[in-house]
Short mmCIF file of N, CA and C and ligand atoms in Angstrom, two decimals:
data_model
loop_
_atom_site.label_atom_id
_atom_site.label_comp_id
_atom_site.label_asym_id
_atom_site.label_seq_id
_atom_site.Cartn_x
_atom_site.Cartn_y
_atom_site.Cartn_z
N UNK A 12 -33.25 -25.05 -33.59
CA UNK A 12 -33.64 -23.64 -33.35
C UNK A 12 -33.26 -23.24 -31.93
N UNK A 13 -32.70 -22.04 -31.82
CA UNK A 13 -32.38 -21.47 -30.51
C UNK A 13 -33.42 -20.38 -30.26
N UNK A 14 -34.25 -20.56 -29.25
CA UNK A 14 -35.40 -19.67 -29.07
C UNK A 14 -34.98 -18.25 -28.66
N UNK A 15 -33.71 -18.05 -28.28
CA UNK A 15 -33.24 -16.70 -27.95
C UNK A 15 -32.60 -16.00 -29.14
N UNK A 16 -32.55 -16.68 -30.28
CA UNK A 16 -31.78 -16.15 -31.41
C UNK A 16 -32.69 -15.44 -32.42
N UNK A 17 -32.32 -14.19 -32.73
CA UNK A 17 -33.08 -13.37 -33.67
C UNK A 17 -33.24 -14.06 -35.02
N UNK A 18 -32.15 -14.58 -35.58
CA UNK A 18 -32.24 -15.16 -36.92
C UNK A 18 -33.01 -16.49 -36.90
N UNK A 19 -32.94 -17.25 -35.81
CA UNK A 19 -33.78 -18.45 -35.71
C UNK A 19 -35.25 -18.06 -35.73
N UNK A 20 -35.56 -16.93 -35.10
CA UNK A 20 -36.96 -16.46 -35.09
C UNK A 20 -37.40 -16.05 -36.50
N UNK A 21 -36.47 -15.48 -37.27
CA UNK A 21 -36.80 -15.12 -38.66
C UNK A 21 -37.01 -16.40 -39.48
N UNK A 22 -36.14 -17.40 -39.30
CA UNK A 22 -36.31 -18.68 -40.01
C UNK A 22 -37.69 -19.26 -39.69
N UNK A 23 -38.08 -19.21 -38.42
CA UNK A 23 -39.36 -19.80 -37.98
C UNK A 23 -40.56 -18.95 -38.42
N UNK A 24 -40.31 -17.72 -38.89
CA UNK A 24 -41.41 -16.85 -39.29
C UNK A 24 -42.01 -16.08 -38.13
N UNK A 25 -41.36 -16.12 -36.97
CA UNK A 25 -41.88 -15.40 -35.79
C UNK A 25 -41.53 -13.92 -35.82
N UNK A 26 -40.52 -13.56 -36.60
CA UNK A 26 -40.17 -12.15 -36.83
C UNK A 26 -40.20 -11.96 -38.34
N UNK A 27 -40.89 -10.91 -38.81
CA UNK A 27 -41.00 -10.73 -40.26
C UNK A 27 -39.68 -10.28 -40.89
N UNK A 28 -39.48 -10.65 -42.14
CA UNK A 28 -38.31 -10.21 -42.91
C UNK A 28 -38.70 -10.23 -44.37
N UNK A 29 -38.00 -9.42 -45.16
CA UNK A 29 -38.21 -9.40 -46.61
C UNK A 29 -37.45 -10.57 -47.22
N UNK A 30 -38.12 -11.71 -47.34
CA UNK A 30 -37.45 -12.93 -47.82
C UNK A 30 -37.25 -12.87 -49.32
N UNK A 31 -36.07 -13.21 -49.79
CA UNK A 31 -35.84 -13.22 -51.23
C UNK A 31 -35.56 -14.61 -51.78
N UNK A 32 -35.13 -15.52 -50.93
CA UNK A 32 -34.86 -16.87 -51.41
C UNK A 32 -34.79 -17.81 -50.21
N UNK A 33 -35.01 -19.07 -50.48
CA UNK A 33 -35.03 -20.05 -49.39
C UNK A 33 -34.87 -21.43 -49.99
N UNK A 34 -34.13 -22.30 -49.34
CA UNK A 34 -34.16 -23.72 -49.67
C UNK A 34 -34.00 -24.51 -48.38
N UNK A 35 -33.68 -25.79 -48.48
CA UNK A 35 -33.68 -26.62 -47.27
C UNK A 35 -32.56 -26.24 -46.31
N UNK A 36 -31.49 -25.61 -46.82
CA UNK A 36 -30.33 -25.32 -45.97
C UNK A 36 -30.22 -23.86 -45.55
N UNK A 37 -30.80 -22.95 -46.34
CA UNK A 37 -30.53 -21.54 -46.07
C UNK A 37 -31.72 -20.64 -46.39
N UNK A 38 -31.63 -19.43 -45.88
CA UNK A 38 -32.67 -18.42 -46.10
C UNK A 38 -31.96 -17.10 -46.40
N UNK A 39 -32.50 -16.38 -47.38
CA UNK A 39 -31.94 -15.08 -47.75
C UNK A 39 -33.01 -14.01 -47.56
N UNK A 40 -32.64 -12.92 -46.91
CA UNK A 40 -33.59 -11.83 -46.69
C UNK A 40 -32.83 -10.51 -46.65
N UNK A 41 -33.58 -9.41 -46.79
CA UNK A 41 -32.97 -8.07 -46.83
C UNK A 41 -32.50 -7.66 -45.43
N UNK A 42 -31.31 -7.05 -45.39
CA UNK A 42 -30.82 -6.51 -44.12
C UNK A 42 -31.68 -5.31 -43.72
N UNK A 43 -32.00 -5.21 -42.44
CA UNK A 43 -32.88 -4.15 -41.94
C UNK A 43 -32.20 -2.78 -41.98
N UNK A 44 -30.89 -2.77 -42.04
CA UNK A 44 -30.13 -1.52 -42.02
C UNK A 44 -29.10 -1.55 -43.17
N UNK A 45 -29.61 -1.39 -44.41
CA UNK A 45 -28.77 -1.64 -45.59
C UNK A 45 -27.59 -0.68 -45.71
N UNK A 46 -26.44 -1.24 -46.05
CA UNK A 46 -25.21 -0.47 -46.22
C UNK A 46 -24.85 -0.29 -47.69
N UNK A 47 -25.72 -0.72 -48.56
CA UNK A 47 -25.51 -0.59 -50.01
C UNK A 47 -26.88 -0.74 -50.66
N UNK A 48 -27.04 -0.33 -51.94
CA UNK A 48 -28.35 -0.47 -52.59
C UNK A 48 -28.90 -1.89 -52.52
N UNK A 49 -28.02 -2.88 -52.67
CA UNK A 49 -28.42 -4.28 -52.38
C UNK A 49 -27.66 -4.73 -51.15
N UNK A 50 -28.37 -5.10 -50.11
CA UNK A 50 -27.73 -5.65 -48.91
C UNK A 50 -28.62 -6.77 -48.39
N UNK A 51 -28.19 -7.98 -48.72
CA UNK A 51 -28.95 -9.17 -48.32
C UNK A 51 -28.15 -9.97 -47.31
N UNK A 52 -28.86 -10.70 -46.49
CA UNK A 52 -28.23 -11.64 -45.56
C UNK A 52 -28.59 -13.05 -45.99
N UNK A 53 -27.61 -13.91 -45.99
CA UNK A 53 -27.83 -15.32 -46.33
C UNK A 53 -27.43 -16.13 -45.11
N UNK A 54 -28.39 -16.77 -44.51
CA UNK A 54 -28.14 -17.44 -43.23
C UNK A 54 -28.39 -18.95 -43.35
N UNK A 55 -27.72 -19.71 -42.51
CA UNK A 55 -28.01 -21.14 -42.43
C UNK A 55 -29.34 -21.28 -41.70
N UNK A 56 -30.14 -22.28 -42.06
CA UNK A 56 -31.38 -22.50 -41.31
C UNK A 56 -31.06 -23.10 -39.94
N UNK A 57 -30.02 -23.90 -39.92
CA UNK A 57 -29.57 -24.51 -38.66
C UNK A 57 -28.92 -23.41 -37.80
N UNK A 58 -29.14 -23.45 -36.50
CA UNK A 58 -28.47 -22.48 -35.63
C UNK A 58 -27.01 -22.88 -35.42
N UNK A 59 -26.12 -22.11 -36.05
CA UNK A 59 -24.67 -22.28 -35.85
C UNK A 59 -24.19 -20.89 -35.45
N UNK A 60 -23.45 -20.79 -34.37
CA UNK A 60 -23.13 -19.47 -33.81
C UNK A 60 -22.30 -18.62 -34.76
N UNK A 61 -21.25 -19.18 -35.32
CA UNK A 61 -20.37 -18.39 -36.18
C UNK A 61 -19.51 -19.32 -37.02
N UNK A 62 -18.73 -18.73 -37.92
CA UNK A 62 -17.80 -19.53 -38.73
C UNK A 62 -16.82 -20.26 -37.82
N UNK A 63 -16.47 -19.62 -36.70
CA UNK A 63 -15.53 -20.24 -35.76
C UNK A 63 -16.13 -21.47 -35.08
N UNK A 64 -17.43 -21.67 -35.24
CA UNK A 64 -18.09 -22.84 -34.65
C UNK A 64 -18.38 -23.92 -35.70
N UNK A 65 -17.72 -23.83 -36.85
CA UNK A 65 -17.93 -24.85 -37.88
C UNK A 65 -16.75 -25.79 -37.94
N UNK A 66 -16.98 -26.94 -38.54
CA UNK A 66 -15.92 -27.93 -38.72
C UNK A 66 -16.17 -28.67 -40.02
N UNK A 67 -15.45 -29.75 -40.26
CA UNK A 67 -15.58 -30.48 -41.52
C UNK A 67 -17.02 -30.91 -41.82
N UNK A 68 -17.83 -31.11 -40.80
CA UNK A 68 -19.21 -31.54 -41.06
C UNK A 68 -20.05 -30.42 -41.71
N UNK A 69 -19.56 -29.19 -41.62
CA UNK A 69 -20.28 -28.07 -42.26
C UNK A 69 -19.75 -27.76 -43.67
N UNK A 70 -18.84 -28.59 -44.18
CA UNK A 70 -18.27 -28.31 -45.50
C UNK A 70 -19.34 -28.18 -46.58
N UNK A 71 -20.30 -29.09 -46.68
CA UNK A 71 -21.33 -28.93 -47.71
C UNK A 71 -22.16 -27.66 -47.51
N UNK A 72 -22.51 -27.35 -46.27
CA UNK A 72 -23.30 -26.15 -45.99
C UNK A 72 -22.54 -24.88 -46.40
N UNK A 73 -21.26 -24.81 -46.03
CA UNK A 73 -20.48 -23.61 -46.32
C UNK A 73 -20.32 -23.42 -47.83
N UNK A 74 -20.08 -24.52 -48.54
CA UNK A 74 -19.99 -24.43 -50.01
C UNK A 74 -21.32 -24.00 -50.59
N UNK A 75 -22.39 -24.54 -50.06
CA UNK A 75 -23.74 -24.21 -50.53
C UNK A 75 -24.02 -22.72 -50.35
N UNK A 76 -23.65 -22.17 -49.22
CA UNK A 76 -23.92 -20.75 -48.95
C UNK A 76 -23.21 -19.86 -49.98
N UNK A 77 -21.97 -20.19 -50.28
CA UNK A 77 -21.22 -19.36 -51.25
C UNK A 77 -21.81 -19.47 -52.65
N UNK A 78 -22.14 -20.69 -53.06
CA UNK A 78 -22.72 -20.86 -54.40
C UNK A 78 -24.08 -20.17 -54.48
N UNK A 79 -24.85 -20.29 -53.41
CA UNK A 79 -26.17 -19.65 -53.35
C UNK A 79 -26.02 -18.13 -53.44
N UNK A 80 -25.03 -17.59 -52.75
CA UNK A 80 -24.79 -16.14 -52.79
C UNK A 80 -24.48 -15.71 -54.23
N UNK A 81 -23.68 -16.48 -54.94
CA UNK A 81 -23.34 -16.10 -56.32
C UNK A 81 -24.58 -16.17 -57.21
N UNK A 82 -25.42 -17.15 -56.96
CA UNK A 82 -26.66 -17.30 -57.75
C UNK A 82 -27.61 -16.11 -57.48
N UNK A 83 -27.72 -15.73 -56.20
CA UNK A 83 -28.61 -14.62 -55.84
C UNK A 83 -28.06 -13.30 -56.40
N UNK A 84 -26.74 -13.14 -56.37
CA UNK A 84 -26.11 -11.93 -56.92
C UNK A 84 -26.39 -11.83 -58.42
N UNK A 85 -26.30 -12.95 -59.10
CA UNK A 85 -26.57 -12.97 -60.56
C UNK A 85 -28.01 -12.56 -60.80
N UNK A 86 -28.91 -13.15 -60.03
CA UNK A 86 -30.34 -12.85 -60.21
C UNK A 86 -30.65 -11.40 -59.85
N UNK A 87 -29.88 -10.83 -58.91
CA UNK A 87 -30.11 -9.43 -58.50
C UNK A 87 -29.47 -8.46 -59.49
N UNK A 88 -28.81 -8.99 -60.53
CA UNK A 88 -28.24 -8.13 -61.57
C UNK A 88 -26.94 -7.46 -61.17
N UNK A 89 -26.24 -8.05 -60.22
CA UNK A 89 -24.99 -7.42 -59.74
C UNK A 89 -23.82 -7.84 -60.64
N UNK A 90 -23.98 -7.61 -61.96
CA UNK A 90 -22.97 -8.09 -62.90
C UNK A 90 -21.70 -7.25 -62.88
N UNK A 91 -21.74 -6.09 -62.24
CA UNK A 91 -20.50 -5.29 -62.14
C UNK A 91 -19.68 -5.66 -60.90
N UNK A 92 -20.22 -6.52 -60.08
CA UNK A 92 -19.47 -6.99 -58.91
C UNK A 92 -20.26 -6.84 -57.63
N UNK A 93 -19.76 -7.47 -56.62
CA UNK A 93 -20.43 -7.44 -55.32
C UNK A 93 -19.43 -7.88 -54.27
N UNK A 94 -19.82 -7.75 -53.02
CA UNK A 94 -18.94 -8.16 -51.93
C UNK A 94 -19.69 -9.10 -50.99
N UNK A 95 -19.00 -10.17 -50.62
CA UNK A 95 -19.50 -11.09 -49.60
C UNK A 95 -18.72 -10.79 -48.32
N UNK A 96 -19.42 -10.59 -47.21
CA UNK A 96 -18.77 -10.34 -45.92
C UNK A 96 -19.26 -11.39 -44.94
N UNK A 97 -18.33 -11.95 -44.20
CA UNK A 97 -18.71 -12.91 -43.16
C UNK A 97 -17.98 -12.50 -41.88
N UNK A 98 -18.68 -11.84 -40.99
CA UNK A 98 -18.09 -11.42 -39.72
C UNK A 98 -18.15 -12.59 -38.75
N UNK A 99 -17.04 -12.84 -38.06
CA UNK A 99 -17.02 -13.94 -37.08
C UNK A 99 -16.48 -13.44 -35.75
N UNK A 100 -17.30 -13.53 -34.74
CA UNK A 100 -16.88 -13.12 -33.40
C UNK A 100 -16.95 -11.61 -33.19
N UNK A 101 -16.92 -11.20 -31.93
CA UNK A 101 -17.11 -9.79 -31.57
C UNK A 101 -16.09 -8.89 -32.28
N UNK A 102 -14.84 -9.29 -32.28
CA UNK A 102 -13.82 -8.43 -32.89
C UNK A 102 -13.89 -8.46 -34.41
N UNK A 103 -14.54 -9.48 -34.93
CA UNK A 103 -14.77 -9.54 -36.38
C UNK A 103 -15.98 -8.73 -36.80
N UNK A 104 -16.66 -8.10 -35.84
CA UNK A 104 -17.81 -7.27 -36.16
C UNK A 104 -19.14 -8.01 -36.16
N UNK A 105 -19.13 -9.25 -35.68
CA UNK A 105 -20.39 -10.01 -35.66
C UNK A 105 -21.28 -9.51 -34.52
N UNK A 106 -22.54 -9.18 -34.85
CA UNK A 106 -23.47 -8.71 -33.82
C UNK A 106 -24.64 -9.67 -33.62
N UNK A 107 -24.90 -10.53 -34.60
CA UNK A 107 -25.95 -11.54 -34.43
C UNK A 107 -25.26 -12.90 -34.47
N UNK A 108 -25.37 -13.63 -33.39
CA UNK A 108 -24.62 -14.88 -33.24
C UNK A 108 -25.33 -16.07 -33.88
N UNK A 109 -25.50 -15.96 -35.19
CA UNK A 109 -26.08 -17.03 -36.01
C UNK A 109 -25.41 -16.87 -37.37
N UNK A 110 -24.77 -17.93 -37.85
CA UNK A 110 -23.95 -17.87 -39.07
C UNK A 110 -24.68 -17.20 -40.23
N UNK A 111 -24.04 -16.18 -40.81
CA UNK A 111 -24.63 -15.50 -41.96
C UNK A 111 -23.57 -14.83 -42.81
N UNK A 112 -23.89 -14.71 -44.10
CA UNK A 112 -23.08 -13.94 -45.05
C UNK A 112 -23.84 -12.68 -45.39
N UNK A 113 -23.11 -11.59 -45.60
CA UNK A 113 -23.70 -10.38 -46.17
C UNK A 113 -23.40 -10.40 -47.67
N UNK A 114 -24.39 -10.05 -48.47
CA UNK A 114 -24.18 -9.84 -49.90
C UNK A 114 -24.48 -8.37 -50.17
N UNK A 115 -23.42 -7.64 -50.53
CA UNK A 115 -23.53 -6.19 -50.73
C UNK A 115 -23.21 -5.85 -52.18
N UNK A 116 -24.00 -4.97 -52.77
CA UNK A 116 -23.73 -4.58 -54.14
C UNK A 116 -24.50 -3.34 -54.53
N UNK A 117 -24.23 -2.88 -55.77
CA UNK A 117 -24.95 -1.73 -56.29
C UNK A 117 -24.20 -0.43 -56.09
N UNK A 118 -22.99 -0.51 -55.52
CA UNK A 118 -22.12 0.67 -55.42
C UNK A 118 -20.68 0.15 -55.36
N UNK A 119 -19.70 1.03 -55.68
CA UNK A 119 -18.30 0.58 -55.56
C UNK A 119 -17.96 0.32 -54.10
N UNK A 120 -17.23 -0.74 -53.85
CA UNK A 120 -16.79 -1.09 -52.50
C UNK A 120 -15.36 -0.59 -52.28
N UNK A 121 -15.04 -0.31 -51.06
CA UNK A 121 -13.71 0.23 -50.76
C UNK A 121 -12.88 -0.79 -50.01
N UNK A 122 -11.57 -0.60 -50.06
CA UNK A 122 -10.65 -1.51 -49.37
C UNK A 122 -9.51 -0.70 -48.78
N UNK A 123 -9.05 -0.90 -47.57
CA UNK A 123 -9.52 -1.94 -46.67
C UNK A 123 -10.83 -1.57 -45.99
N UNK A 124 -11.61 -2.56 -45.56
CA UNK A 124 -12.82 -2.28 -44.81
C UNK A 124 -12.46 -1.75 -43.43
N UNK A 125 -13.39 -1.11 -42.76
CA UNK A 125 -13.09 -0.51 -41.46
C UNK A 125 -12.94 -1.53 -40.35
P1 LIG B 213 -23.31 -8.89 -38.27
O1 LIG B 213 -22.94 -7.56 -37.67
O2 LIG B 213 -23.62 -9.90 -37.19
O3 LIG B 213 -22.34 -9.40 -39.29
O4 LIG B 213 -24.63 -8.64 -39.10
C1 LIG B 213 -25.90 -8.61 -38.54
C2 LIG B 213 -26.79 -7.89 -39.52
O5 LIG B 213 -28.13 -8.17 -39.15
C3 LIG B 213 -26.64 -6.37 -39.48
O6 LIG B 213 -26.25 -5.91 -40.77
C4 LIG B 213 -28.03 -5.87 -39.08
O7 LIG B 213 -28.41 -4.71 -39.78
C5 LIG B 213 -28.92 -7.05 -39.43
N1 LIG B 213 -30.10 -7.15 -38.58
C6 LIG B 213 -30.15 -7.01 -37.21
N2 LIG B 213 -31.39 -7.20 -36.77
C7 LIG B 213 -32.16 -7.47 -37.88
C8 LIG B 213 -33.56 -7.76 -38.05
O8 LIG B 213 -34.36 -7.82 -37.12
N3 LIG B 213 -33.98 -7.99 -39.32
C9 LIG B 213 -33.13 -7.94 -40.40
N4 LIG B 213 -33.66 -8.15 -41.62
N5 LIG B 213 -31.81 -7.67 -40.27
C10 LIG B 213 -31.34 -7.44 -39.02
ZN1 LIG B 214 -30.05 -18.94 -34.52
#
């Protein structure tokens, strides 16, 4: 845990969040500023700054996050499709420096993203 990190504080329960799922490796909760009818964040419980800070030792975690996202999307009824977004680094649009995926659904998505 990084005591300066917002998402570590959410994992620890020190900041409230609308939790939708949790296991030993990850936590899923609603984004505070939703960009779609369904907008969930799926974060690693371990403090990892970004995808750019991962290596082969995170292979099981990264696979787990993607499979978990598909399971949560299925349970959320997003059978018409959804989008997974993973911003990495400032120019990638990352604003919280703790590894997370966005799961967005419930409306048509556009391409290319901004
Ligand atoms: P990023 O821009 O790093 O990919 O995504 C960070 C996301 O975290 C943003 O979509 C933002 O709305 C969300 N967020 C920021 N602060 C909080 C918070 O305190 N609680 C929750 N639930 N989401 C947050
Ligand atoms: Zn953290």
